XYZ file of N, CA and C in Angstrom:
561
model
N -80.352 -38.294 37.284
C -79.600 -39.008 36.255
C -79.840 -38.390 34.888
N -78.821 -38.330 34.139
C -78.951 -37.702 32.826
C -79.249 -38.760 31.774
N -80.503 -39.009 31.489
C -80.900 -40.026 30.561
C -81.621 -39.371 29.381
N -81.154 -39.723 28.189
C -81.731 -39.133 26.936
C -82.729 -40.103 26.369
N -83.822 -39.649 25.857
C -84.785 -40.417 25.106
C -84.662 -40.153 23.650
N -84.644 -41.192 22.853
C -84.573 -41.048 21.407
C -85.082 -42.333 20.702
N -85.276 -42.249 19.404
C -85.708 -43.466 18.685
C -84.581 -44.528 18.739
N -85.065 -45.810 18.649
C -84.139 -46.923 18.630
C -83.321 -46.857 17.324
N -82.049 -47.261 17.463
C -81.192 -47.411 16.294
C -80.518 -48.806 16.361
N -80.064 -49.248 15.241
C -79.402 -50.585 15.183
C -78.237 -50.726 16.170
N -77.567 -49.620 16.462
C -76.457 -49.700 17.403
C -76.919 -50.008 18.813
N -78.249 -49.880 19.101
C -78.811 -50.165 20.420
C -79.165 -51.666 20.566
N -79.236 -52.384 19.479
C -79.764 -53.755 19.542
C -79.102 -54.650 20.557
N -77.768 -54.604 20.609
C -77.009 -55.439 21.551
C -77.412 -55.112 22.992
N -77.421 -53.827 23.325
C -77.806 -53.432 24.669
C -79.261 -53.905 25.015
N -80.137 -53.725 24.039
C -81.573 -54.115 24.261
C -81.691 -55.610 24.393
N -80.946 -56.354 23.594
C -81.001 -57.825 23.717
C -80.513 -58.242 25.079
N -79.506 -57.622 25.609
C -78.957 -57.941 26.937
C -80.021 -57.530 27.979
N -80.651 -56.436 27.820
C -81.710 -55.935 28.724
C -82.848 -56.919 28.752
N -83.315 -57.420 27.609
C -84.350 -58.427 27.513
C -83.946 -59.651 28.244
N -82.771 -60.130 27.982
C -82.288 -61.353 28.638
C -82.228 -61.265 30.150
N -81.738 -60.149 30.676
C -81.699 -59.933 32.117
C -83.107 -59.757 32.697
N -83.936 -58.970 32.056
C -85.278 -58.653 32.561
C -86.077 -59.948 32.759
N -86.038 -60.819 31.734
C -86.829 -62.041 31.808
C -86.024 -63.296 32.085
N -84.795 -63.035 32.587
C -83.911 -64.102 33.095
C -83.813 -65.259 32.102
N -83.545 -64.945 30.864
C -83.429 -65.958 29.824
C -82.290 -66.892 30.076
N -81.186 -66.418 30.739
C -80.075 -67.292 30.976
C -80.386 -68.430 31.902
N -81.481 -68.355 32.610
C -81.869 -69.422 33.523
C -82.626 -70.574 32.818
N -82.930 -70.355 31.526
C -83.724 -71.313 30.756
C -82.825 -72.442 30.177
N -81.559 -72.248 30.150
C -80.673 -73.233 29.485
C -79.269 -73.134 30.018
N -78.568 -74.214 29.979
C -77.171 -74.169 30.372
C -76.299 -73.623 29.253
N -76.859 -73.483 28.063
C -76.163 -72.956 26.902
C -76.444 -71.403 26.831
N -75.421 -70.576 27.137
C -75.646 -69.097 27.137
C -76.074 -68.593 25.759
N -75.758 -69.308 24.691
C -76.168 -68.877 23.348
C -77.665 -68.881 23.218
N -78.368 -69.828 23.886
C -79.807 -69.924 23.787
C -80.462 -68.612 24.294
N -79.967 -68.083 25.398
C -80.504 -66.821 25.952
C -80.284 -65.710 24.947
N -79.131 -65.678 24.367
C -78.786 -64.638 23.364
C -79.713 -64.750 22.181
N -79.887 -65.938 21.694
C -80.715 -66.155 20.513
C -82.204 -65.848 20.796
N -82.612 -66.185 21.979
C -84.084 -65.938 22.341
C -84.248 -64.437 22.459
N -83.329 -63.750 23.091
C -83.481 -62.273 23.168
C -83.487 -61.614 21.807
N -82.620 -62.113 20.933
C -82.563 -61.564 19.584
C -83.898 -61.807 18.889
N -84.421 -63.024 18.998
C -85.674 -63.331 18.357
C -86.829 -62.524 18.879
N -86.862 -62.360 20.232
C -87.959 -61.595 20.858
C -87.905 -60.117 20.370
N -86.702 -59.557 20.388
C -86.596 -58.145 19.898
C -87.061 -58.051 18.459
N -86.575 -58.938 17.613
C -86.955 -58.851 16.181
C -88.469 -59.039 15.984
N -89.097 -59.923 16.736
C -90.536 -60.097 16.526
C -91.275 -58.844 17.017
N -90.820 -58.207 18.075
C -91.468 -56.967 18.547
C -91.187 -55.820 17.520
N -90.017 -55.764 17.036
C -89.701 -54.737 15.969
C -90.609 -54.861 14.784
N -90.847 -56.110 14.380
C -91.684 -56.325 13.162
C -93.108 -55.797 13.270
N -93.586 -55.776 14.544
C -94.938 -55.280 14.796
C -95.017 -53.789 15.079
N -93.911 -53.187 15.498
C -93.942 -51.867 16.078
C -94.013 -50.745 15.026
N -94.615 -49.624 15.378
C -94.645 -48.434 14.550
C -93.990 -47.234 15.240
N -93.577 -47.459 16.489
C -92.921 -46.398 17.270
C -91.902 -47.047 18.201
N -90.742 -46.375 18.318
C -89.772 -46.846 19.274
C -89.152 -45.658 20.040
N -88.795 -45.972 21.282
C -88.121 -44.982 22.089
C -87.222 -45.706 23.054
N -85.975 -45.248 23.080
C -84.974 -45.940 24.028
C -84.524 -44.783 24.970
N -84.173 -45.254 26.148
C -83.544 -44.412 27.170
C -82.054 -44.752 27.163
N -81.247 -43.736 27.009
C -79.788 -43.894 26.885
C -79.128 -43.180 28.037
N -78.228 -43.885 28.707
C -77.452 -43.266 29.798
C -75.996 -43.627 29.556
N -75.132 -42.638 29.467
C -73.710 -42.836 29.327
C -73.420 -43.704 28.080
N -74.196 -43.454 27.013
C -73.949 -44.135 25.765
C -74.548 -45.557 25.642
N -75.234 -45.996 26.708
C -75.794 -47.319 26.744
C -77.346 -47.290 26.847
N -77.999 -48.083 26.032
C -79.443 -48.177 26.104
C -79.843 -48.924 27.408
N -80.645 -48.164 28.253
C -81.000 -48.728 29.551
C -82.506 -48.920 29.702
N -83.238 -48.598 28.615
C -84.698 -48.838 28.605
C -85.253 -48.761 27.185
N -86.370 -49.388 26.998
C -86.995 -49.374 25.648
C -88.486 -49.495 25.765
N -89.169 -48.877 24.809
C -90.601 -49.143 24.616
C -90.861 -49.195 23.138
N -91.546 -50.221 22.696
C -91.989 -50.354 21.318
C -93.454 -50.443 21.318
N -94.060 -49.725 20.391
C -95.557 -49.557 20.331
C -96.021 -49.814 18.890
N -97.209 -50.353 18.786
C -97.828 -50.589 17.498
C -99.170 -49.837 17.521
N -99.409 -49.073 16.449
C -100.664 -48.351 16.255
C -101.372 -48.993 15.118
N -102.702 -49.189 15.269
C -103.515 -49.756 14.235
C -103.587 -48.782 13.011
N -103.462 -47.467 13.303
C -103.581 -46.476 12.303
C -102.373 -46.456 11.330
N -101.246 -46.783 11.850
C -100.048 -46.845 11.026
C -99.525 -48.257 10.875
N -99.352 -48.663 9.659
C -98.852 -50.066 9.470
C -97.369 -50.074 9.817
N -96.914 -51.218 10.399
C -95.466 -51.388 10.683
C -94.696 -51.251 9.378
N -93.554 -50.689 9.506
C -92.697 -50.478 8.334
C -92.094 -51.891 7.983
N -92.642 -52.446 6.922
C -92.188 -53.778 6.473
C -90.904 -53.613 5.733
N -89.904 -54.407 6.140
C -88.659 -54.483 5.382
C -88.284 -55.946 5.263
N -87.667 -56.293 4.154
C -87.160 -57.649 3.993
C -86.137 -57.924 5.072
N -85.328 -56.936 5.436
C -84.310 -57.114 6.407
C -84.831 -57.482 7.744
N -85.986 -56.830 8.165
C -86.581 -57.168 9.469
C -87.120 -58.601 9.440
N -87.754 -59.002 8.346
C -88.281 -60.367 8.215
C -87.176 -61.383 8.221
N -86.157 -61.125 7.411
C -85.021 -62.122 7.385
C -84.272 -62.169 8.719
N -84.162 -61.003 9.361
C -83.483 -60.960 10.659
C -84.263 -61.796 11.719
N -85.569 -61.736 11.638
C -86.402 -62.522 12.597
C -86.273 -64.058 12.273
N -86.302 -64.373 11.031
C -86.124 -65.808 10.581
C -84.755 -66.341 11.019
N -83.749 -65.496 10.780
C -82.385 -65.897 11.147
C -82.281 -66.141 12.678
N -82.875 -65.192 13.447
C -82.881 -65.324 14.875
C -83.556 -66.649 15.336
N -84.661 -66.943 14.697
C -85.372 -68.214 15.023
C -84.518 -69.403 14.615
N -83.873 -69.355 13.502
C -82.996 -70.501 13.092
C -81.874 -70.705 14.102
N -81.280 -69.625 14.605
C -80.219 -69.711 15.568
C -80.697 -70.351 16.865
N -81.909 -69.917 17.314
C -82.434 -70.515 18.574
C -82.732 -72.026 18.331
N -83.349 -72.333 17.234
C -83.725 -73.708 16.946
C -82.577 -74.614 16.627
N -81.362 -74.101 16.490
C -80.228 -74.887 16.110
C -79.692 -75.769 17.252
N -80.163 -75.539 18.470
C -79.724 -76.370 19.603
C -80.879 -77.083 20.184
N -80.652 -78.232 20.777
C -81.723 -79.028 21.396
C -82.478 -78.273 22.434
N -81.746 -77.575 23.363
C -82.441 -76.825 24.380
C -83.124 -75.572 23.796
N -82.529 -75.059 22.737
C -83.184 -73.906 22.038
C -84.507 -74.345 21.409
N -84.603 -75.546 20.893
C -85.864 -76.020 20.311
C -86.935 -76.167 21.428
N -86.487 -76.708 22.601
C -87.403 -76.831 23.746
C -87.937 -75.436 24.157
N -87.036 -74.507 24.254
C -87.382 -73.122 24.674
C -88.309 -72.520 23.595
N -88.036 -72.748 22.359
C -88.854 -72.260 21.211
C -90.287 -72.756 21.360
N -90.473 -74.028 21.689
C -91.805 -74.549 21.833
C -92.562 -73.877 22.968
N -91.884 -73.669 24.091
C -92.533 -73.014 25.268
C -92.957 -71.591 24.819
N -92.072 -70.878 24.244
C -92.366 -69.472 23.857
C -93.362 -69.403 22.719
N -93.375 -70.407 21.882
C -94.390 -70.444 20.857
C -95.787 -70.577 21.447
N -95.903 -71.232 22.564
C -97.200 -71.328 23.301
C -97.663 -70.038 23.824
N -96.792 -69.089 24.090
C -97.125 -67.805 24.627
C -97.986 -67.045 23.579
N -97.622 -67.154 22.316
C -98.352 -66.465 21.276
C -99.806 -66.883 21.260
N -99.982 -68.294 21.462
C -101.339 -68.790 21.457
C -102.108 -68.236 22.680
N -101.507 -68.217 23.846
C -102.166 -67.677 25.035
C -102.518 -66.199 24.793
N -101.565 -65.399 24.233
C -101.865 -63.981 23.996
C -103.011 -63.832 23.061
N -103.088 -64.637 22.063
C -104.208 -64.567 21.081
C -105.519 -64.886 21.753
N -105.520 -65.914 22.635
C -106.753 -66.275 23.356
C -107.154 -65.141 24.289
N -106.178 -64.558 25.031
C -106.559 -63.475 25.956
C -107.160 -62.288 25.160
N -106.588 -61.934 24.019
C -107.125 -60.829 23.243
C -108.522 -61.130 22.726
N -108.715 -62.361 22.255
C -110.001 -62.773 21.762
C -111.078 -62.781 22.886
N -110.630 -63.332 24.067
C -111.584 -63.391 25.196
C -111.910 -62.018 25.801
N -111.106 -61.015 25.502
C -111.396 -59.658 26.024
C -112.673 -59.093 25.360
N -112.969 -59.579 24.171
C -114.142 -59.091 23.422
C -114.113 -57.553 23.209
N -112.846 -57.074 23.070
C -112.638 -55.665 22.816
C -111.750 -55.498 21.603
N -111.863 -54.363 20.961
C -110.902 -54.058 19.922
C -110.025 -52.870 20.450
N -108.799 -52.891 19.974
C -107.836 -51.962 20.474
C -107.172 -51.234 19.298
N -106.804 -50.001 19.564
C -106.160 -49.179 18.548
C -104.667 -49.312 18.597
N -104.104 -49.932 19.646
C -102.635 -49.973 19.772
C -102.221 -51.044 20.718
N -100.909 -51.299 20.682
C -100.309 -52.295 21.615
C -98.957 -51.825 22.040
N -98.674 -52.035 23.329
C -97.316 -51.838 23.826
C -96.654 -53.210 23.575
N -95.738 -53.256 22.620
C -95.134 -54.541 22.165
C -94.007 -54.975 23.133
N -93.228 -54.018 23.600
C -92.073 -54.261 24.429
C -91.893 -53.063 25.314
N -91.623 -53.396 26.620
C -91.345 -52.278 27.555
C -90.446 -52.886 28.628
N -89.213 -52.393 28.708
C -88.270 -52.835 29.669
C -87.319 -51.726 30.072
N -86.953 -51.736 31.367
C -86.006 -50.775 31.905
C -85.004 -51.571 32.747
N -83.757 -51.268 32.589
C -82.718 -51.975 33.373
C -82.952 -51.847 34.859
N -82.548 -52.880 35.527
C -82.807 -52.907 36.994
C -82.169 -51.714 37.683
N -80.968 -51.347 37.266
C -80.304 -50.175 37.919
C -80.975 -48.850 37.665
N -81.839 -48.793 36.702
C -82.517 -47.487 36.404
C -83.991 -47.492 36.922
N -84.445 -48.578 37.434
C -85.853 -48.659 37.873
C -85.980 -47.708 39.106
N -87.111 -46.999 39.178
C -87.370 -46.101 40.291
C -86.807 -44.733 40.061
N -86.093 -44.525 38.927
C -85.470 -43.224 38.651
C -86.286 -42.393 37.653
N -87.468 -42.861 37.293
C -88.297 -42.122 36.374
C -88.131 -42.472 34.900
N -87.218 -43.391 34.580
C -86.945 -43.757 33.206
C -88.210 -44.419 32.601
N -88.786 -45.373 33.324
C -89.982 -46.030 32.820
C -91.126 -45.081 32.611
N -91.319 -44.136 33.581
C -92.389 -43.142 33.436
C -92.182 -42.310 32.172
N -90.974 -41.948 31.887
C -90.712 -41.119 30.710
C -90.944 -41.916 29.405
N -90.471 -43.189 29.362
C -90.706 -44.032 28.210
C -92.216 -44.254 27.996
N -92.906 -44.555 29.045
C -94.343 -44.839 28.957
C -95.088 -43.559 28.483
N -94.685 -42.429 29.016
C -95.274 -41.178 28.603
C -95.065 -40.920 27.112
N -93.897 -41.171 26.634
C -93.548 -41.001 25.211
C -94.473 -41.912 24.348
N -94.655 -43.127 24.799
C -95.553 -44.096 24.074
C -96.995 -43.596 24.107
N -97.469 -43.143 25.218
C -98.852 -42.582 25.308
C -99.006 -41.448 24.392
N -98.039 -40.498 24.400
C -98.077 -39.334 23.532
C -98.164 -39.797 22.044
N -97.401 -40.758 21.707
C -97.465 -41.272 20.364
C -98.828 -41.869 20.028
N -99.387 -42.700 20.942
C -100.684 -43.290 20.714
C -101.749 -42.222 20.580
N -101.645 -41.125 21.359
C -102.607 -40.072 21.236
C -102.532 -39.353 19.909
N -101.304 -39.172 19.446
C -101.076 -38.556 18.108
C -101.662 -39.423 17.013
N -101.782 -40.719 17.280
C -102.356 -41.663 16.303
C -103.874 -41.852 16.513
N -104.467 -41.014 17.398
C -105.906 -41.098 17.764
C -106.253 -42.472 18.355
N -105.309 -43.164 18.961
C -105.595 -44.430 19.595
C -106.273 -44.153 20.954
N -107.474 -44.666 21.123
C -108.255 -44.531 22.310
C -108.038 -45.662 23.298
N -107.589 -46.756 22.784
C -107.411 -47.978 23.666
C -106.196 -48.720 23.153
N -105.498 -49.250 24.134
C -104.265 -50.030 23.787
C -104.098 -51.054 24.891
N -103.295 -52.077 24.581
C -103.091 -53.191 25.512
C -101.634 -53.589 25.544
N -101.284 -54.388 26.495
C -99.988 -55.028 26.551
C -100.148 -56.391 27.214
N -99.356 -57.313 26.846
C -99.307 -58.628 27.489
C -98.156 -58.585 28.452
N -98.367 -59.144 29.640
C -97.303 -59.168 30.597
C -97.399 -60.490 31.356
N -96.519 -60.663 32.333
C -96.555 -61.893 33.117
C -96.457 -61.543 34.575
N -96.392 -62.555 35.398
C -96.437 -62.317 36.888
C -95.210 -61.611 37.393
N -94.179 -61.457 36.586
C -92.973 -60.719 37.084
C -93.081 -59.251 36.959
N -94.145 -58.734 36.354
C -94.244 -57.302 36.079
C -94.740 -56.603 37.325
N -94.588 -55.317 37.354
C -95.112 -54.426 38.421
C -96.444 -53.906 37.977
N -97.530 -54.608 38.297
C -98.848 -54.205 37.870
C -99.219 -52.850 38.332
N -98.705 -52.466 39.512
C -99.032 -51.144 40.034
C -98.634 -49.980 39.088
N -97.502 -50.202 38.405
C -97.026 -49.171 37.508
C -98.069 -48.870 36.470
N -98.637 -49.944 35.845
C -99.638 -49.778 34.801
C -100.956 -49.321 35.373
N -101.381 -49.859 36.479
C -102.640 -49.479 37.075
C -102.653 -48.019 37.541
N -101.507 -47.553 37.974
C -101.404 -46.111 38.365
C -101.586 -45.218 37.137
N -101.357 -45.700 35.977
C -101.489 -44.946 34.759
C -102.805 -45.235 34.016
N -103.733 -45.831 34.734
C -105.043 -46.085 34.218
C -105.328 -47.386 33.432
N -104.334 -48.254 33.375
C -104.551 -49.520 32.700
C -105.254 -50.457 33.648
N -106.017 -51.375 33.099
C -106.720 -52.372 33.895
C -106.450 -53.765 33.335
N -106.393 -54.704 34.296
C -106.191 -56.102 33.886
C -107.570 -56.567 33.376
N -107.597 -57.069 32.191
C -108.880 -57.573 31.621
C -108.880 -59.055 31.326
N -107.759 -59.730 31.603
C -107.714 -61.144 31.367
C -106.471 -61.707 32.024
N -106.586 -62.948 32.430
C -105.425 -63.671 32.997
C -105.497 -65.101 32.563
N -104.355 -65.710 32.372
C -104.313 -67.130 31.986
C -103.040 -67.694 32.561
N -103.105 -68.853 33.176
C -101.874 -69.529 33.704
C -101.351 -70.369 32.599
């Protein structure tokens, strides 16, 4: 397959939001399809706000994979636009009753992530903020290429250790095969 890797651009946002929604099955969380759209938008914006590196896989003009990384060495590029975009996405999600319920659930994830990080008793130089590959491209090497680009970036930043938060739907073997280890779990 002819897949190009390049930095994320605004024109990719719609594809990435759809990818996020499909990957984590956001449409199953509410009977209102707008909730899934708003949640995907909010999740992407919150990851973008933390990230210092982006790489998307593009096939036939469509973004089919993404990895966003944060390095402690480089501060995320703060922009008013990113902050306002995240706030706007949150307001859209919270504008419906089911969206507010979903927002509460996902707000709890941040607390769990913080607890897991604290309980690890380790410090890290980087984080993989977002990593997703479309179902139709899985197994074709797209994820390997994106992950490799992220690792190369982290090495260029002198990051010796990095982490990612995931859930039970991920393919742990992918990460373990690349030397990552599970250091904490919470239900």
